[in-house]
mmCIF file of C-alpha atoms and ligand atoms in Angstrom:
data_model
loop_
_atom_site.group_PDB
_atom_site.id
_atom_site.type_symbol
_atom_site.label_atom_id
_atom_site.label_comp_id
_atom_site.label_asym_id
_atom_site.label_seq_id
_atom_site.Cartn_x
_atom_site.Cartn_y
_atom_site.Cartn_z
ATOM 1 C CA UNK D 1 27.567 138.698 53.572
ATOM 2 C CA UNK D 2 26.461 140.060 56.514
ATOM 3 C CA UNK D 3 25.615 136.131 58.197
ATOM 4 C CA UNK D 4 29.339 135.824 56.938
ATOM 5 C CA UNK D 5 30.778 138.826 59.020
ATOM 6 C CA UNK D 6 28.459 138.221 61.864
ATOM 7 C CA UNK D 7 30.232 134.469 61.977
ATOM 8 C CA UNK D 8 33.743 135.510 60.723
ATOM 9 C CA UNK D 9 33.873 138.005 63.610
ATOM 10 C CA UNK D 10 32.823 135.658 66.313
ATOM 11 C CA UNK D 11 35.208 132.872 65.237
ATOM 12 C CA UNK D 12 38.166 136.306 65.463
ATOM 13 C CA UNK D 13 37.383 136.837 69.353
ATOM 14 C CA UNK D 14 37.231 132.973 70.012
ATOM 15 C CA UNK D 15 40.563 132.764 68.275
ATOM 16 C CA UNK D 16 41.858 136.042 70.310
ATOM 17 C CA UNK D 17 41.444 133.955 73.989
ATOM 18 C CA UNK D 18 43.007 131.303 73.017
ATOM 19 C CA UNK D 19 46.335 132.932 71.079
ATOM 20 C CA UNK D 20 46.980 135.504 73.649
ATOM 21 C CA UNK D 21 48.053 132.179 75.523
ATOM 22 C CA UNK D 22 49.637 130.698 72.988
ATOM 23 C CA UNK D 23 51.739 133.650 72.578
ATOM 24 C CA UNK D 24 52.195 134.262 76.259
ATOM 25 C CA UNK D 25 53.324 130.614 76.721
ATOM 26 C CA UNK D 26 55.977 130.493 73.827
ATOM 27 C CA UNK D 27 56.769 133.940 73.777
ATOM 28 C CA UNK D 28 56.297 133.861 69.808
ATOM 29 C CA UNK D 29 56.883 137.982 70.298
ATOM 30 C CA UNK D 30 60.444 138.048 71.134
ATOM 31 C CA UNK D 31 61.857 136.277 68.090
ATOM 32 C CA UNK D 32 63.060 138.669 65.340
ATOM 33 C CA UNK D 33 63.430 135.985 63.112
ATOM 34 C CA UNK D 34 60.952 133.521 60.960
ATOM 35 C CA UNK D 35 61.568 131.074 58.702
ATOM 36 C CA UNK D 36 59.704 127.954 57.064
ATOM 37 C CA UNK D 37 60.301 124.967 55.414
ATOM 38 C CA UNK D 38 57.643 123.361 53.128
ATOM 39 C CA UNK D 39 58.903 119.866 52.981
ATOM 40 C CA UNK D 40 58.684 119.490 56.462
ATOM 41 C CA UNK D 41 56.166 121.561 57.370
ATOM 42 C CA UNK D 42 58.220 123.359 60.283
ATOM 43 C CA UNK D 43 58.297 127.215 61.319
ATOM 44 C CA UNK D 44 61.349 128.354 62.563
ATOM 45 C CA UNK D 45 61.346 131.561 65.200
ATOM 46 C CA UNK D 46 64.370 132.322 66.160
ATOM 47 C CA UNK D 47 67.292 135.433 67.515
ATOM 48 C CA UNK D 48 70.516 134.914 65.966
ATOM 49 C CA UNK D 49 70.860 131.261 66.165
ATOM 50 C CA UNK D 50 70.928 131.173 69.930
ATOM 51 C CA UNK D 51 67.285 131.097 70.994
ATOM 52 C CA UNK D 52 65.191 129.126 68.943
ATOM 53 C CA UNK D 53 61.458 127.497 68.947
ATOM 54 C CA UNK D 54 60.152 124.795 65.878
ATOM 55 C CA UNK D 55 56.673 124.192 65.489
ATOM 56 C CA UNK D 56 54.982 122.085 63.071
ATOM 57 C CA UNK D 57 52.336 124.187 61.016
ATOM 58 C CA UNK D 58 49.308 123.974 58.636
ATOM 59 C CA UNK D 59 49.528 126.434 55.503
ATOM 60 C CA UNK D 60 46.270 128.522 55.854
ATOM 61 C CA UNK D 61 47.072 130.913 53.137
ATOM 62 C CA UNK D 62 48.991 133.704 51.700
ATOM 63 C CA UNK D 63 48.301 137.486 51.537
ATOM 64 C CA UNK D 64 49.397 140.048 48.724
ATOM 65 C CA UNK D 65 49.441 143.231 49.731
ATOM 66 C CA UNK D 66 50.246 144.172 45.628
ATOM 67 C CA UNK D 67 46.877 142.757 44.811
ATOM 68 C CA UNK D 68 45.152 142.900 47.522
ATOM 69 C CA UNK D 69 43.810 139.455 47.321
ATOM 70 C CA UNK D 70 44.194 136.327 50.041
ATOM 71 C CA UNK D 71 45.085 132.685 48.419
ATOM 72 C CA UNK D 72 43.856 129.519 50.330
ATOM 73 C CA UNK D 73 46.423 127.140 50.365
ATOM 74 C CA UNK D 74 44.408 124.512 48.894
ATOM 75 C CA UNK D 75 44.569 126.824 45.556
ATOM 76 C CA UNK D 76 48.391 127.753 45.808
ATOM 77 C CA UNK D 77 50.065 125.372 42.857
ATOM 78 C CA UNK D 78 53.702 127.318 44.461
ATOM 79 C CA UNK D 79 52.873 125.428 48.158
ATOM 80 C CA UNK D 80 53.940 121.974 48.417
ATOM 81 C CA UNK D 81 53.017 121.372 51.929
ATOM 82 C CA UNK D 82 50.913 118.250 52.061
ATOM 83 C CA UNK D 83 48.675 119.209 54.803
ATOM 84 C CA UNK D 84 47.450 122.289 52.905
ATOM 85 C CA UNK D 85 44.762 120.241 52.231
ATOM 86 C CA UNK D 86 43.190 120.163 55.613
ATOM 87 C CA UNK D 87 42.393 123.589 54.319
ATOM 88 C CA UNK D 88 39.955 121.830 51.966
ATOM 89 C CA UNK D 89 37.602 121.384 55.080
ATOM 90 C CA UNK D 90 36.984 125.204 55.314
ATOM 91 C CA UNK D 91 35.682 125.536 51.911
ATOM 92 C CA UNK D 92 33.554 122.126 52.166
ATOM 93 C CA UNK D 93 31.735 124.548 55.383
ATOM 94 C CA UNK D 94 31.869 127.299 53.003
ATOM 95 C CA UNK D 95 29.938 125.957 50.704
ATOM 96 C CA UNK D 96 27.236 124.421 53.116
ATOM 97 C CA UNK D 97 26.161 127.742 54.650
ATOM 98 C CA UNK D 98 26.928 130.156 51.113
ATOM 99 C CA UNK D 99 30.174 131.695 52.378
ATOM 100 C CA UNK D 100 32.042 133.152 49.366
ATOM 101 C CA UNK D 101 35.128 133.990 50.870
ATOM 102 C CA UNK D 102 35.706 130.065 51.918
ATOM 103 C CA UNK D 103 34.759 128.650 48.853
ATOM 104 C CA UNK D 104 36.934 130.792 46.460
ATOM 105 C CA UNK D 105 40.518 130.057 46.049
ATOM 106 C CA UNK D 106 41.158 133.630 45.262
ATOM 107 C CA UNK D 107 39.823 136.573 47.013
ATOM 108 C CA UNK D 108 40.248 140.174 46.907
ATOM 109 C CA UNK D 109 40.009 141.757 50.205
ATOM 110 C CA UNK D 110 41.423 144.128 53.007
ATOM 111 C CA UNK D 111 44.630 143.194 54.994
ATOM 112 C CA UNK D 112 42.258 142.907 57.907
ATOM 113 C CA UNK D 113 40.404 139.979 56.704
ATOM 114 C CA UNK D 114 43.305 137.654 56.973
ATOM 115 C CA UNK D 115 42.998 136.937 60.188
ATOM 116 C CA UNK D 116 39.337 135.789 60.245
ATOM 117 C CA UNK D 117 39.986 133.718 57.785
ATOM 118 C CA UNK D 118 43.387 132.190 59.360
ATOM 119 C CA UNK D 119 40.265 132.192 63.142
ATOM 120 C CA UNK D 120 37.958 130.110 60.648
ATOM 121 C CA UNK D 121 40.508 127.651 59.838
ATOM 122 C CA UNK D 122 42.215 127.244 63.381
ATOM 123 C CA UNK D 123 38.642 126.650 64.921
ATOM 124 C CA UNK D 124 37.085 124.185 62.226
ATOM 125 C CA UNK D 125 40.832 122.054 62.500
ATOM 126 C CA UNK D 126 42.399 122.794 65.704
ATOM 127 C CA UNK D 127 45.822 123.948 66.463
ATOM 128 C CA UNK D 128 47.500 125.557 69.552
ATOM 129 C CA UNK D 129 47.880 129.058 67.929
ATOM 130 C CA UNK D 130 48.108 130.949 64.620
ATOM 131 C CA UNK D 131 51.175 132.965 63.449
ATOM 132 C CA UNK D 132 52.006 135.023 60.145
ATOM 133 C CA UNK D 133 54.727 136.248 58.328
ATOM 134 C CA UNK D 134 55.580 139.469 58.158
ATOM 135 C CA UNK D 135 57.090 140.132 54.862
ATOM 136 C CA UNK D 136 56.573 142.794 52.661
ATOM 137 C CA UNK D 137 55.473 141.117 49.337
ATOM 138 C CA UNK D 138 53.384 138.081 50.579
ATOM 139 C CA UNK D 139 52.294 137.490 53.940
ATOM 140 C CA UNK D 140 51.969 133.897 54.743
ATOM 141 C CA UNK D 141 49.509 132.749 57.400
ATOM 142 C CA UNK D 142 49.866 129.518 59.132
ATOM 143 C CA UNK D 143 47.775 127.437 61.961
ATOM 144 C CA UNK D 144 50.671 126.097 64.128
ATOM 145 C CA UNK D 145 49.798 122.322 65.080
ATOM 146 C CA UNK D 146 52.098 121.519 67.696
ATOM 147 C CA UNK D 147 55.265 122.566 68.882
ATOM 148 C CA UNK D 148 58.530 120.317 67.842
ATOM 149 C CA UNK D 149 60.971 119.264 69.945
ATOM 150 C CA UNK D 150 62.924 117.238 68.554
ATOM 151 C CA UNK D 151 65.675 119.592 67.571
ATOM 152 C CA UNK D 152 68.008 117.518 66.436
ATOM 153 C CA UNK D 153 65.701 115.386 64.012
ATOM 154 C CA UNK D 154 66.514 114.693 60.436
ATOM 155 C CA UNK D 155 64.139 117.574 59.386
ATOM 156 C CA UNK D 156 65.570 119.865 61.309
ATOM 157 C CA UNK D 157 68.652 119.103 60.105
ATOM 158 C CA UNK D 158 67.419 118.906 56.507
ATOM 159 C CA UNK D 159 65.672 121.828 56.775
ATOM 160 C CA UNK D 160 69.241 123.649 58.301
ATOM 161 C CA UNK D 161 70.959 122.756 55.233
ATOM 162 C CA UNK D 162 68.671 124.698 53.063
ATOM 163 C CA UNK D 163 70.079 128.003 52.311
ATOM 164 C CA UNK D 164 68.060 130.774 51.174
ATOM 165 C CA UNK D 165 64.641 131.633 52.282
ATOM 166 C CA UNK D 166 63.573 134.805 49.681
ATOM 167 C CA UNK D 167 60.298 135.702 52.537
ATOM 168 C CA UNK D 168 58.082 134.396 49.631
ATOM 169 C CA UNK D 169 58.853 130.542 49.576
ATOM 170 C CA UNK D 170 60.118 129.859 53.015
ATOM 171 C CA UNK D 171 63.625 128.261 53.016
ATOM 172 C CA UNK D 172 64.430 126.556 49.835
ATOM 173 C CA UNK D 173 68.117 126.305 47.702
ATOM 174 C CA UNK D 174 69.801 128.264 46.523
ATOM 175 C CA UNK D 175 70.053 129.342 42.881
ATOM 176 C CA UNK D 176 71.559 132.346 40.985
ATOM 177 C CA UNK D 177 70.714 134.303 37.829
ATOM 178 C CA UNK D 178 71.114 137.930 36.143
ATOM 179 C CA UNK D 179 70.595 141.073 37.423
ATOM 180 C CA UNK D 180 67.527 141.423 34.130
ATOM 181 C CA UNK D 181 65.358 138.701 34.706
ATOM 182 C CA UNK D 182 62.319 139.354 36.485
ATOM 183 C CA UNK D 183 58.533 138.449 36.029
ATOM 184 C CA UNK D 184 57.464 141.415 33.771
ATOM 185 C CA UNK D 185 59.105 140.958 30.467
ATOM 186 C CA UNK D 186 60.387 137.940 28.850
ATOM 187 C CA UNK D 187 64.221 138.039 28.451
ATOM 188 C CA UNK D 188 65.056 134.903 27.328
ATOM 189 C CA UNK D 189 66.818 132.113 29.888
ATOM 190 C CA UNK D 190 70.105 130.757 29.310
ATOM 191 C CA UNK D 191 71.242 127.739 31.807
ATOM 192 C CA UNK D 192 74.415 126.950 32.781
ATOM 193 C CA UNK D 193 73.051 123.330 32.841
ATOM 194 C CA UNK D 194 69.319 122.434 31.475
ATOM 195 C CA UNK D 195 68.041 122.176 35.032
ATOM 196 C CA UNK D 196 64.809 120.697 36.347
ATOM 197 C CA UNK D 197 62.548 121.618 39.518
ATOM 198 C CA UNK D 198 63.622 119.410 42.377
ATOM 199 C CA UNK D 199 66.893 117.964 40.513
ATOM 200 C CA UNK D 200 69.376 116.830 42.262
ATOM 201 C CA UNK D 201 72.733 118.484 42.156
ATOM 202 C CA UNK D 202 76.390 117.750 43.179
ATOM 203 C CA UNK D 203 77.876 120.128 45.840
ATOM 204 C CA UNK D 204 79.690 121.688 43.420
ATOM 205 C CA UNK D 205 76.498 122.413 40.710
ATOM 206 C CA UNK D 206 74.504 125.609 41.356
ATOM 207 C CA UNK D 207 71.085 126.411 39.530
ATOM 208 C CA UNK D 208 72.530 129.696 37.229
ATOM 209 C CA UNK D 209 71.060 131.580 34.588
ATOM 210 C CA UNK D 210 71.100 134.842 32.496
ATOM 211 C CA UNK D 211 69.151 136.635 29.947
ATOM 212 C CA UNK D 212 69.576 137.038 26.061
ATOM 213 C CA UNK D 213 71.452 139.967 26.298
ATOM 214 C CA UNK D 214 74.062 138.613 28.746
ATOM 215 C CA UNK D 215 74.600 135.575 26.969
ATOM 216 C CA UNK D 216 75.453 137.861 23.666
ATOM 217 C CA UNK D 217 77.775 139.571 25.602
ATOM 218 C CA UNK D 218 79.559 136.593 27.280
ATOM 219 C CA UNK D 219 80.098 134.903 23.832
ATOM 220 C CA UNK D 220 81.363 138.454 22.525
ATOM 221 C CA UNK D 221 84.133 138.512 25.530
ATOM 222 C CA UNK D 222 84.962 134.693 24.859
ATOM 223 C CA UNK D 223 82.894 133.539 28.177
ATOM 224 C CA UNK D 224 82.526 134.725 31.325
ATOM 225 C CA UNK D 225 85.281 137.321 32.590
ATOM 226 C CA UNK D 226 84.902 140.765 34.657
ATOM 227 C CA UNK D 227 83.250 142.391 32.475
ATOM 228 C CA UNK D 228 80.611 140.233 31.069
ATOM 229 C CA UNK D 229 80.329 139.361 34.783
ATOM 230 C CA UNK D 230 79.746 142.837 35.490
ATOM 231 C CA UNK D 231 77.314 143.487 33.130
ATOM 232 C CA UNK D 232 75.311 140.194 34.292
ATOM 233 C CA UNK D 233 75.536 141.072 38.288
ATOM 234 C CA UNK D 234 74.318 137.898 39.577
ATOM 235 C CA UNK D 235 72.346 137.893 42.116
ATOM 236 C CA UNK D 236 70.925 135.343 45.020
ATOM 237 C CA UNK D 237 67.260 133.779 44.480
ATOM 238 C CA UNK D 238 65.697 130.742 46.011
ATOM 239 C CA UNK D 239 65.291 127.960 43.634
ATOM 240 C CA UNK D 240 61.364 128.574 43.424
ATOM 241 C CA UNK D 241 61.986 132.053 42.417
ATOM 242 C CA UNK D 242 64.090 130.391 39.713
ATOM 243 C CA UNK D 243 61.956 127.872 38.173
ATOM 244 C CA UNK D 244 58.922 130.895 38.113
ATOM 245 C CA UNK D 245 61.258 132.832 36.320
ATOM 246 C CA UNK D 246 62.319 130.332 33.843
ATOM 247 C CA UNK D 247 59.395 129.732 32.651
ATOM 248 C CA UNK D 248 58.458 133.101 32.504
ATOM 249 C CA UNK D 249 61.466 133.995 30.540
ATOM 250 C CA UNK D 250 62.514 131.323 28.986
ATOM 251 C CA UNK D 251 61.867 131.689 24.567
HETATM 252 ZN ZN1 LIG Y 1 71.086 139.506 31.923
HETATM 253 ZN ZN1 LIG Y 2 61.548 132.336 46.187
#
């Protein structure tokens, strides 16, 4: 452990020269906003829709704050990013010298370790910088490869058209369901249509669902009307958040 922090710490100040730069040069500071796409592998920084930078990133990993524990990408089934994998070369060094914390895909561990780790990845692949997310549920830390400048490219444009980002999956469709369902108790899942991760869906389809007890009520009041509408309360979630949840909830 102590070979590990000796290393982990070194790799931190090697990393701290070189993003001070980074930062200075795109000014990653004065953007309020973030967001991410995982299809195409581009971060977004950006004020209002005026002032705007891409870059194209590599998924280090992400950090919960709840559990305290850091996820390598390489372990993260919810991350579809194809490059996580680069990721893979950390633990392969891990395991050479007998570092735990590169070799597991789940670790428990301070806030403050996050940033080594994301240092240990950006020096063993490269990268111009690092940058993280700052939400408040799951901090997601990224190596940024290169910055992209073709703003008017398919995948920007693709990535545009995507709605909702919920801070936890970056910027993914949108989908609806009832103010009940969450990821602690099972509440059954009713679907508007029997819909599949990925589907496609005509511009005027939207992924919706609601629990047991909504769907009771909406066949008591004939279908949906104010009230049973009322008593569901829809509500916005990303259409990752929507799949976890159905089959979390779903009897
Ligand atoms: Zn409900
Ligand atoms: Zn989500």
């Amino acid at each position: 452990m102590r070979e590990y922090n000796t290393y982990a710490n070194k790799q931190l100040e090697k990393l701290s020269k070189t993003q001070d730069k980074f930062i200075a040069k795109f000014n990653t500071n004065s953007y309020s906003s973030w967001f991410y796409d995982q299809e195409t592998e581009l971060l977004r920084l950006y004020n209002e829709d005026i002032d705007e930078v891409f870059f194209k990133y590599i998924p280090v990993g992400t950090y919960s704050p709840i559990s305290n524990s850091w996820m390598w990408s390489w372990h993260n089934e919810g991350s579809i990013e194809e490059h996580k994998y680069e990721t893979l070369k950390i633990k392969k060094f891990g395991k050479k010298h007998g570092f735990d914390f590169l070799t597991n895909g789940l670790i428990n561990c301070e806030k403050s370790e996050c940033w080594k780790l994301t240092a240990i990845s950006k020096n063993l692949i490269g990268g111009i910088g690092v940058y993280s997310t700052n939400s408040k549920d799951l901090q997601k830390y990224f190596i940024i490869v290169k910055v992209y400048k073709d703003i008017n490219s398919m995948e920007v444009q693709r990535m545009k058209q995507k709605k909702v980002d919920c801070g936890i999956h970056g910027f993914r469709r949108t989908a609806f369901v009832c103010q009940h369902l969450d990821l602690e108790n099972p509440k059954g899942f009713e679907e508007a249509f029997e819909a599949v991760k990925g589907m496609d869906l005509d511009e005027s389809e939207d992924f919706a669902a609601w629990c047991s007890e909504c769907e009771e009520y909406r066949l008591s009041e004939d279908g949906w009307n104010e009230e049973s509408e009322k008593f569901a309360d829809i509500k916005l979630v990303c259409e990752e958040c929507y799949f976890e949840l159905k089959e979390f909830n779903k009897k």
